[in-house]
PDB file of C-alpha atoms in Angstrom:
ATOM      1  CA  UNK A 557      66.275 103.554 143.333  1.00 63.00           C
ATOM      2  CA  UNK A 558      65.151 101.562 140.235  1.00 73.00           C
ATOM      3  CA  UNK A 559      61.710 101.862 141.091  1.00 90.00           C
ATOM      4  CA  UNK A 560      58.824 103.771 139.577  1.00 95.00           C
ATOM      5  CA  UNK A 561      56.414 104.616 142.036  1.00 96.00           C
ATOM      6  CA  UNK A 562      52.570 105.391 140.267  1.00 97.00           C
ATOM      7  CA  UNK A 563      49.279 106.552 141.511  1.00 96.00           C
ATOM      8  CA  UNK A 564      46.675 106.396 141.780  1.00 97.00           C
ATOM      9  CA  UNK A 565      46.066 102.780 141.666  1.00 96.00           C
ATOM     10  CA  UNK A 566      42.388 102.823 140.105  1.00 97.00           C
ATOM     11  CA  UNK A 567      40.382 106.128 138.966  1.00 97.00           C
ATOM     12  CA  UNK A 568      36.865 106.692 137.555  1.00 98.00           C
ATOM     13  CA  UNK A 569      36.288 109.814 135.114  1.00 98.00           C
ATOM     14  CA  UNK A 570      33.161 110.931 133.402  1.00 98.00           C
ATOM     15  CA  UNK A 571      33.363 110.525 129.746  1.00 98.00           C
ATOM     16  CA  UNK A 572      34.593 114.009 128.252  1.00 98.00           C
ATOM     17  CA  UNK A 573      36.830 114.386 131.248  1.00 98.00           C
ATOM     18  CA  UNK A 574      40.224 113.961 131.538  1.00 98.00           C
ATOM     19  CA  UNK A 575      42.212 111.731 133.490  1.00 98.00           C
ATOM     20  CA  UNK A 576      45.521 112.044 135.033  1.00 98.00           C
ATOM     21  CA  UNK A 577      47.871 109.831 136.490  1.00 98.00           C
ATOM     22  CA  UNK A 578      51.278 110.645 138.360  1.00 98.00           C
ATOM     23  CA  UNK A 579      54.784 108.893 138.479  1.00 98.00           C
ATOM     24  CA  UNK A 580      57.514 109.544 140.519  1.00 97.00           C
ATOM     25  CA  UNK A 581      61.128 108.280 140.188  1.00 96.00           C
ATOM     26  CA  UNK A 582      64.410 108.287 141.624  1.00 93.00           C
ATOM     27  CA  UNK A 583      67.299 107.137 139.118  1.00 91.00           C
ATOM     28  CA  UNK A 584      68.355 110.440 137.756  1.00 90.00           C
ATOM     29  CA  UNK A 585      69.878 108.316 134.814  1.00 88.00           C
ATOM     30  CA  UNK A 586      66.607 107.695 133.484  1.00 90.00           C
ATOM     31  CA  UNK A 587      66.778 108.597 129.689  1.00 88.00           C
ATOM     32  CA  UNK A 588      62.920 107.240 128.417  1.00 90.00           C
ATOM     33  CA  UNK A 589      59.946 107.370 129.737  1.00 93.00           C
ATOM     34  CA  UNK A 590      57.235 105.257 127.943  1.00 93.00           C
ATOM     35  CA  UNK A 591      53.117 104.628 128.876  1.00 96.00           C
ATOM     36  CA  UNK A 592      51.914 101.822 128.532  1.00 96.00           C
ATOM     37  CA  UNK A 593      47.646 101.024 127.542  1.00 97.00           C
ATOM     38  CA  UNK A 594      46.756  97.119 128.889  1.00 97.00           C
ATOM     39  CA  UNK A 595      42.800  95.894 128.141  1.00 97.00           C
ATOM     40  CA  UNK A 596      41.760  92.793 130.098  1.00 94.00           C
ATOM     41  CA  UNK A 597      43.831  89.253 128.382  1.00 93.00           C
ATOM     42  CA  UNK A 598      46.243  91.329 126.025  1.00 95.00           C
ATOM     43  CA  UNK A 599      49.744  92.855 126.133  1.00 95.00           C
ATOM     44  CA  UNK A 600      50.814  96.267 127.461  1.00 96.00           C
ATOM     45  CA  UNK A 601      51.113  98.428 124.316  1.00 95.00           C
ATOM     46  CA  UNK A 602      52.963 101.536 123.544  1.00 93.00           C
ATOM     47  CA  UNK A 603      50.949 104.408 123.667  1.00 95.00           C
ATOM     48  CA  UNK A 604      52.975 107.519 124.078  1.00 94.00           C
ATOM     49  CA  UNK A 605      56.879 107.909 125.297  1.00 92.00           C
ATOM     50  CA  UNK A 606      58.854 110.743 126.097  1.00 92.00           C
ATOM     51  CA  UNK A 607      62.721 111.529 126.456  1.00 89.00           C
ATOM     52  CA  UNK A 608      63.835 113.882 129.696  1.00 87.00           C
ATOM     53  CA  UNK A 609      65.150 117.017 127.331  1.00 89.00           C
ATOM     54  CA  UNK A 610      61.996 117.891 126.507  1.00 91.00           C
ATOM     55  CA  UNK A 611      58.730 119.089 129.233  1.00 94.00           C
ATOM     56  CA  UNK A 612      55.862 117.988 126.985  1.00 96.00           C
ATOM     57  CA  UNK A 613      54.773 115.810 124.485  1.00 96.00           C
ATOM     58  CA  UNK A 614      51.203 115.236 122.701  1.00 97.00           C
ATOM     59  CA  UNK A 615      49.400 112.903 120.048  1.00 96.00           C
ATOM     60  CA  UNK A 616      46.314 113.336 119.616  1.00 97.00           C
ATOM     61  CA  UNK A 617      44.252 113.348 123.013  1.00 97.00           C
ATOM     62  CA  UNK A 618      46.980 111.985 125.147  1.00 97.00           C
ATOM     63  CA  UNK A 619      49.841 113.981 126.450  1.00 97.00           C
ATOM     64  CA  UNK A 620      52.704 113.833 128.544  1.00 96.00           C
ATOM     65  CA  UNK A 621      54.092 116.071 131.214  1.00 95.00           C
ATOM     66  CA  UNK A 622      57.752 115.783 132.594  1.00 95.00           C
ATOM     67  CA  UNK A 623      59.271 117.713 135.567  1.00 94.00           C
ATOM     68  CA  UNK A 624      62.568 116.549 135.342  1.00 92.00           C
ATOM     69  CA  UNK A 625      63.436 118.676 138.461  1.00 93.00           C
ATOM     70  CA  UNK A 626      60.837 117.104 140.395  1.00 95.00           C
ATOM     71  CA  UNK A 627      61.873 113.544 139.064  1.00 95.00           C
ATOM     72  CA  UNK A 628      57.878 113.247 137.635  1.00 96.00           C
ATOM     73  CA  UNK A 629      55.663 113.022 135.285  1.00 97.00           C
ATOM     74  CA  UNK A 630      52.010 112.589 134.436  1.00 98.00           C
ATOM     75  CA  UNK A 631      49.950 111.650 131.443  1.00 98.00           C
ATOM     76  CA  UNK A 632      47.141 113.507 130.994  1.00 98.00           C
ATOM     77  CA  UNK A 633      44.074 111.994 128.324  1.00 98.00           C
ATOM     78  CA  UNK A 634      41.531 114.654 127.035  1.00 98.00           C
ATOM     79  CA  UNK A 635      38.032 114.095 126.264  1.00 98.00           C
ATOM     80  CA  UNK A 636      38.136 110.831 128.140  1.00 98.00           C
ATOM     81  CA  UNK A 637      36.250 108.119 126.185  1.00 97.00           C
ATOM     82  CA  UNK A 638      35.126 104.502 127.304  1.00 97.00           C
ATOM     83  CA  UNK A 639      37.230 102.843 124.696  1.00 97.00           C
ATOM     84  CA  UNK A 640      39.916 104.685 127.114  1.00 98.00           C
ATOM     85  CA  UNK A 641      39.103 101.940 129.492  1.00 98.00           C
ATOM     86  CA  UNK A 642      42.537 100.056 130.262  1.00 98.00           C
ATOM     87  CA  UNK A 643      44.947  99.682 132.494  1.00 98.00           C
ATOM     88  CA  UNK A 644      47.954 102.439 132.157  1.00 98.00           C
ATOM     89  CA  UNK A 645      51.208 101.692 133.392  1.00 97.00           C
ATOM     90  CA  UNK A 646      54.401 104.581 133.481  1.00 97.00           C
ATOM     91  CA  UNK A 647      57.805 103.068 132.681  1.00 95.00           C
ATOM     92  CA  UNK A 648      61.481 103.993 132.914  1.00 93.00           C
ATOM     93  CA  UNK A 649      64.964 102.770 131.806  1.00 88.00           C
ATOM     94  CA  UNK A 650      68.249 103.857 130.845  1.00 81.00           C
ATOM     95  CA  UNK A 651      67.629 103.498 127.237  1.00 66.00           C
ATOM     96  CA  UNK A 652      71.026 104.787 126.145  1.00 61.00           C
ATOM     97  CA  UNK A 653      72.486 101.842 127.349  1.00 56.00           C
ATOM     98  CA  UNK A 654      69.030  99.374 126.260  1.00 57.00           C
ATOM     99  CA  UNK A 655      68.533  98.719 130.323  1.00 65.00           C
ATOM    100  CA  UNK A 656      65.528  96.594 131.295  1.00 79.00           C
ATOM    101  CA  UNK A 657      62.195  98.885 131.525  1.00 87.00           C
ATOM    102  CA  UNK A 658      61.042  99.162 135.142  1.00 92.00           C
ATOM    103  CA  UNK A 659      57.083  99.530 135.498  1.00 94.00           C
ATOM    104  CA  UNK A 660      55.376 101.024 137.366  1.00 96.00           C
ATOM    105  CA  UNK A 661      52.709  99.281 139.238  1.00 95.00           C
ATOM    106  CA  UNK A 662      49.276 100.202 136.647  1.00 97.00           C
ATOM    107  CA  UNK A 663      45.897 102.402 137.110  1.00 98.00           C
ATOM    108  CA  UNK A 664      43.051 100.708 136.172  1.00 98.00           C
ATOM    109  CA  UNK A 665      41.385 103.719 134.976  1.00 98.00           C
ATOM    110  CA  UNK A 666      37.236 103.290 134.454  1.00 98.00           C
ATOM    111  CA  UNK A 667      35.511 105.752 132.100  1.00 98.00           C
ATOM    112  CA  UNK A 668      31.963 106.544 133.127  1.00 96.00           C
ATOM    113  CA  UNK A 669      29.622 106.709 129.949  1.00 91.00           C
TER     114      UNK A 669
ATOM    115  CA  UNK B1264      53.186  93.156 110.185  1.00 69.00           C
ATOM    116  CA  UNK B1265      52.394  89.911 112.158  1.00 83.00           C
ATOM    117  CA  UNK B1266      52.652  90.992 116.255  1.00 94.00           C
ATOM    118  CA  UNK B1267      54.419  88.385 118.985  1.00 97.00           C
ATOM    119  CA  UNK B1268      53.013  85.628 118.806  1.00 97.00           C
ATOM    120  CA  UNK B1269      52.602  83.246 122.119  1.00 98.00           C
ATOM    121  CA  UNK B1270      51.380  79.802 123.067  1.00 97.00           C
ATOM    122  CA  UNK B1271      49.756  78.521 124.767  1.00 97.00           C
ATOM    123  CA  UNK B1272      47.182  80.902 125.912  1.00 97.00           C
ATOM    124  CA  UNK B1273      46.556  79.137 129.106  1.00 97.00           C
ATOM    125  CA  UNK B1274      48.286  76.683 131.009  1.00 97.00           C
ATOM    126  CA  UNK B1275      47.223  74.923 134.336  1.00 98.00           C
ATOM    127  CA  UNK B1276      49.591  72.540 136.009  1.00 97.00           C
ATOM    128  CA  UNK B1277      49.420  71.321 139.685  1.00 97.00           C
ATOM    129  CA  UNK B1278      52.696  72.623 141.547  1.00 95.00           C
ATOM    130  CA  UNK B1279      55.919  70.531 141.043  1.00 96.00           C
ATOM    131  CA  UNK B1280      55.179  69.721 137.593  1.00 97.00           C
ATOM    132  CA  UNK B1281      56.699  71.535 134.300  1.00 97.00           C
ATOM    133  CA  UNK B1282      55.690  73.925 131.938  1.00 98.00           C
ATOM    134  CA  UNK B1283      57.417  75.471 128.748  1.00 98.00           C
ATOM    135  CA  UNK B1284      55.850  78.646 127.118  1.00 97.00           C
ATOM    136  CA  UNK B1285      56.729  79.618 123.428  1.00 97.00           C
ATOM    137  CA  UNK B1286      57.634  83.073 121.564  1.00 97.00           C
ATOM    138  CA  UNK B1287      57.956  83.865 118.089  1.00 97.00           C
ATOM    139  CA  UNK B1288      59.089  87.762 117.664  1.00 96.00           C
ATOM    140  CA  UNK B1289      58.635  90.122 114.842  1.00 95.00           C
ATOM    141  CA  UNK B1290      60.055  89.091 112.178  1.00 94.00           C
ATOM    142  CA  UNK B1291      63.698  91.418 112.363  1.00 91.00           C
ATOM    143  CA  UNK B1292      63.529  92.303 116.151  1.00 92.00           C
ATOM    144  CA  UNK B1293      67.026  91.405 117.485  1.00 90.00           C
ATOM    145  CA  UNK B1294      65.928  91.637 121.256  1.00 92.00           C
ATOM    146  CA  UNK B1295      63.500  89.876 122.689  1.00 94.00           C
ATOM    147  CA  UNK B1296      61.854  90.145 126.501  1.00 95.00           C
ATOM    148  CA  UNK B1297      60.392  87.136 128.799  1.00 97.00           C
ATOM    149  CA  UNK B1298      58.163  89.508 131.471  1.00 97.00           C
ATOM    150  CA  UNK B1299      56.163  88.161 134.522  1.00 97.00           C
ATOM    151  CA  UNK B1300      53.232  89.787 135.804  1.00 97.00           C
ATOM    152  CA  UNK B1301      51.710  88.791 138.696  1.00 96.00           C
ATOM    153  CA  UNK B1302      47.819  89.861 138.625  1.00 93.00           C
ATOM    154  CA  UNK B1303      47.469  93.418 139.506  1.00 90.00           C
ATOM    155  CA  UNK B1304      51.066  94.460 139.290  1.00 93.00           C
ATOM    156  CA  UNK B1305      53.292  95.739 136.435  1.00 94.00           C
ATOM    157  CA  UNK B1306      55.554  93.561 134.545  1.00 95.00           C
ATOM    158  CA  UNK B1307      58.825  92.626 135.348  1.00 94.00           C
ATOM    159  CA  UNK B1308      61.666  91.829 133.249  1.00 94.00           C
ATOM    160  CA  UNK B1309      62.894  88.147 133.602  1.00 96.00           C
ATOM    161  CA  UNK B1310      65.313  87.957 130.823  1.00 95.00           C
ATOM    162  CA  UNK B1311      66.701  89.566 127.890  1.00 93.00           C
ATOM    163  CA  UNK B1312      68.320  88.287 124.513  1.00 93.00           C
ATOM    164  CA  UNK B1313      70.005  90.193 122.128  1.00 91.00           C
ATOM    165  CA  UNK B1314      69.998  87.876 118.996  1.00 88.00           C
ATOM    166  CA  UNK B1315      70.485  84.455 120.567  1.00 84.00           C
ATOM    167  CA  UNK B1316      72.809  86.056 123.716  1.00 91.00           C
ATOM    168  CA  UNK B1317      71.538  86.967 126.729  1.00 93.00           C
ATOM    169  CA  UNK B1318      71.598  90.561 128.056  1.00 90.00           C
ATOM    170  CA  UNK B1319      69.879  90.291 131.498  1.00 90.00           C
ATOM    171  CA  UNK B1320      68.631  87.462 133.339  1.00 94.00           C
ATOM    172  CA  UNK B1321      69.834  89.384 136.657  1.00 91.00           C
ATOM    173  CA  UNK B1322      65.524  88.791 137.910  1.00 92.00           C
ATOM    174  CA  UNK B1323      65.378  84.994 136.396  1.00 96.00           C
ATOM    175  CA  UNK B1324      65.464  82.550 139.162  1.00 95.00           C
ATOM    176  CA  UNK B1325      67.758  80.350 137.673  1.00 95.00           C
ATOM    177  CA  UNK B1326      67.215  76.990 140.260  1.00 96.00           C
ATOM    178  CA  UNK B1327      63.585  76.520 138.545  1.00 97.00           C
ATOM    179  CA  UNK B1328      63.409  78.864 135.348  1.00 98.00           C
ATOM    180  CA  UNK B1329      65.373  78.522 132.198  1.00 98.00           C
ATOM    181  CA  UNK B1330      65.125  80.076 128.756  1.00 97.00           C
ATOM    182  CA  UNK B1331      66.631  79.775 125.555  1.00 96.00           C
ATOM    183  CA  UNK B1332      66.518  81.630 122.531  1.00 95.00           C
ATOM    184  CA  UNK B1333      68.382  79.089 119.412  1.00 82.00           C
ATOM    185  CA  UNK B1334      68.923  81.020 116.485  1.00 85.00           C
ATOM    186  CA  UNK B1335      67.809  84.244 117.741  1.00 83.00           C
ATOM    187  CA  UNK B1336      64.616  84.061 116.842  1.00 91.00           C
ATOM    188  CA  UNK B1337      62.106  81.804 118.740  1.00 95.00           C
ATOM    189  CA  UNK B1338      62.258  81.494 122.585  1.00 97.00           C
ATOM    190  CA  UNK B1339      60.884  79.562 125.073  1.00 97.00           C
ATOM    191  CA  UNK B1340      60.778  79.682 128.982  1.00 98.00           C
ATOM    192  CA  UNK B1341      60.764  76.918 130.720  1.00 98.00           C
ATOM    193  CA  UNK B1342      59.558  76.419 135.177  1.00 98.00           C
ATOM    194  CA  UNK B1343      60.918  73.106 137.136  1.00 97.00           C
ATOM    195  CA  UNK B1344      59.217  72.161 139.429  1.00 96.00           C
ATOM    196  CA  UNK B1345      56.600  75.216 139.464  1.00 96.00           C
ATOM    197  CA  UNK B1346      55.582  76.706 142.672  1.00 96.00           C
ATOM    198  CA  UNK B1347      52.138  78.292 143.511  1.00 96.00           C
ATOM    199  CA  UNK B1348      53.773  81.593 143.731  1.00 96.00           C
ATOM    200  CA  UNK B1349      54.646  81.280 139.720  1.00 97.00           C
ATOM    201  CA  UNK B1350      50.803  81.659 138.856  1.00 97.00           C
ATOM    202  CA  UNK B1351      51.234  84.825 136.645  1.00 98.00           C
ATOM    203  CA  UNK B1352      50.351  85.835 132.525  1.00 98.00           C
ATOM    204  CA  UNK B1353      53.776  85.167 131.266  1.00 98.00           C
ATOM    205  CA  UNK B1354      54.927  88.040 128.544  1.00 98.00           C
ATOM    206  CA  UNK B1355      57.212  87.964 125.856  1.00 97.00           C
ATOM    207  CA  UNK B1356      58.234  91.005 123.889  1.00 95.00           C
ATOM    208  CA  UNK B1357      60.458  91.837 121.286  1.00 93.00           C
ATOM    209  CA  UNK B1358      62.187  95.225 119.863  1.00 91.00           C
ATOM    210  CA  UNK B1359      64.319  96.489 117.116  1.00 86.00           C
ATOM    211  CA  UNK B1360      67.075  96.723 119.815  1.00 76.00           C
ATOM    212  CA  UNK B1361      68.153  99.879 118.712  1.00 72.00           C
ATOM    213  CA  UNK B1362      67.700 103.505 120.789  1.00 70.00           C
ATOM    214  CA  UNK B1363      64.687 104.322 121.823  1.00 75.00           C
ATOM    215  CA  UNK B1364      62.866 101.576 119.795  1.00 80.00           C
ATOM    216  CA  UNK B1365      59.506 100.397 121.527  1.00 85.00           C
ATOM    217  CA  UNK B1366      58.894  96.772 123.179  1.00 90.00           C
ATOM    218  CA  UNK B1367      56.333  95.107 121.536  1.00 93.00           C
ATOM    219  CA  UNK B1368      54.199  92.565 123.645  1.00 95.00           C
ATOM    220  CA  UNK B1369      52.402  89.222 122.980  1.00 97.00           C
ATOM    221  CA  UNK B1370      49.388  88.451 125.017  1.00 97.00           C
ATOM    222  CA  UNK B1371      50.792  86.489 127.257  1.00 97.00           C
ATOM    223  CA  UNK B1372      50.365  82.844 128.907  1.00 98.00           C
ATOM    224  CA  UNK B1373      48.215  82.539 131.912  1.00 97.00           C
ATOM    225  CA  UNK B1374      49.757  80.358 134.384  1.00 98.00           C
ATOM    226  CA  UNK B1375      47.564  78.695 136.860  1.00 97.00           C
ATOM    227  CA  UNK B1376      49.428  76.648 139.696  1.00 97.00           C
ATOM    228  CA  UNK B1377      47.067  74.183 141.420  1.00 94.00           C
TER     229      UNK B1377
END
């Protein structure tokens, strides 16, 4: 129940595309869901988070989608670029109480030039 | 402002010997993170200090890992005797500790049991 289940585990895109990758959870007391950007030797950093009361949320050519219903959500990155090439990982916790983040298991995500 | 900084970069020890990694957080953050990731997976949480207390260490194991975190600021994490399935980047990360603040990471230690 405290896992985060994410997919697909590697995807190549044509630069302009977009790319979109899915993440599934159970624990309905989720209250944050962050993404994460890795490159190759540094640490995961923020890129965009959302909370579960609202469906949507965008900056700049990265957005999130939420179905709370459906226990999902996506991110969805416009215009892909080959700077965009990282390794994304969804994350969940119970940040009302300042649980542990669970991860999701990363998409290496490959942006064709 | 200065990120979390970690050292050493790389490590590479044969298995039954020591190793001690080092964290300094942003200056301020009250909570700091030790993660392992294991190559091609996510991170995972191994302990959690709120100032110099800890929070979490529910996914430490506590017969060969240790940590400490004196004067809640600076950490370290410490493996004895290391096994070959402790060859992971080793992450530290700190936070404001406050709702909905973000984790900031270091870059990580990669561990290389022999």
């Amino acid at each position: 129940q405290q896992q985060v289940k994410q997919s697909p585990q590697s995807l190549i895109v044509q630069k302009g595309g977009i790319s979109i990758i899915n993440c599934a959870y159970e624990n309905t007391a989720f209250d944050y869901f962050p993404w994460y950007q890795q490159f190759p030797g540094k640490g995961p950093a923020l890129l965009i988070a959302i909370r579960p009361d609202v469906s949507e949320k965008k900056e700049g050519r990265f957005t999130i989608s939420f179905n709370k219903s459906a226990k999902q959500f996506s991110l969805h990155i416009m215009d892909s670029q080959p700077g965009d090439s990282a390794t994304y990982f969804c994350a969940a916790s119970i940040d009302s109480s300042a649980s542990k983040i669970i991860f999701g298991s990363g998409t290496r995500l490959s942006i064709r030039p | 402002e200065a990120g979390v900084a970690q050292s050493p970069r790389y490590k590479i020890i044969e298995k039954r010997q020591s190793v001690a990694f080092w964290c300094n957080p942003i200056s301020g953050h009250a909570t700091l993170y030790w993660y392992q990731q294991i190559l091609g997976q996510g991170p995972k949480l191994l302990i959690q200090f709120q100032n110099n207390g800890v929070v979490d260490d529910s996914q430490l194991p506590k017969d060969r890992f240790s940590a400490e975190r004196l004067k809640g600021v600076d950490s370290t994490l410490k493996i004895q005797p290391a096994k070959l399935e402790d060859s992971a980047v080793y992450l530290c990360a700190s936070s404001l500790g406050s709702l909905y603040q973000p984790q900031h990471f270091g870059d990580g230690t990669r561990l290389s049991i022999l």
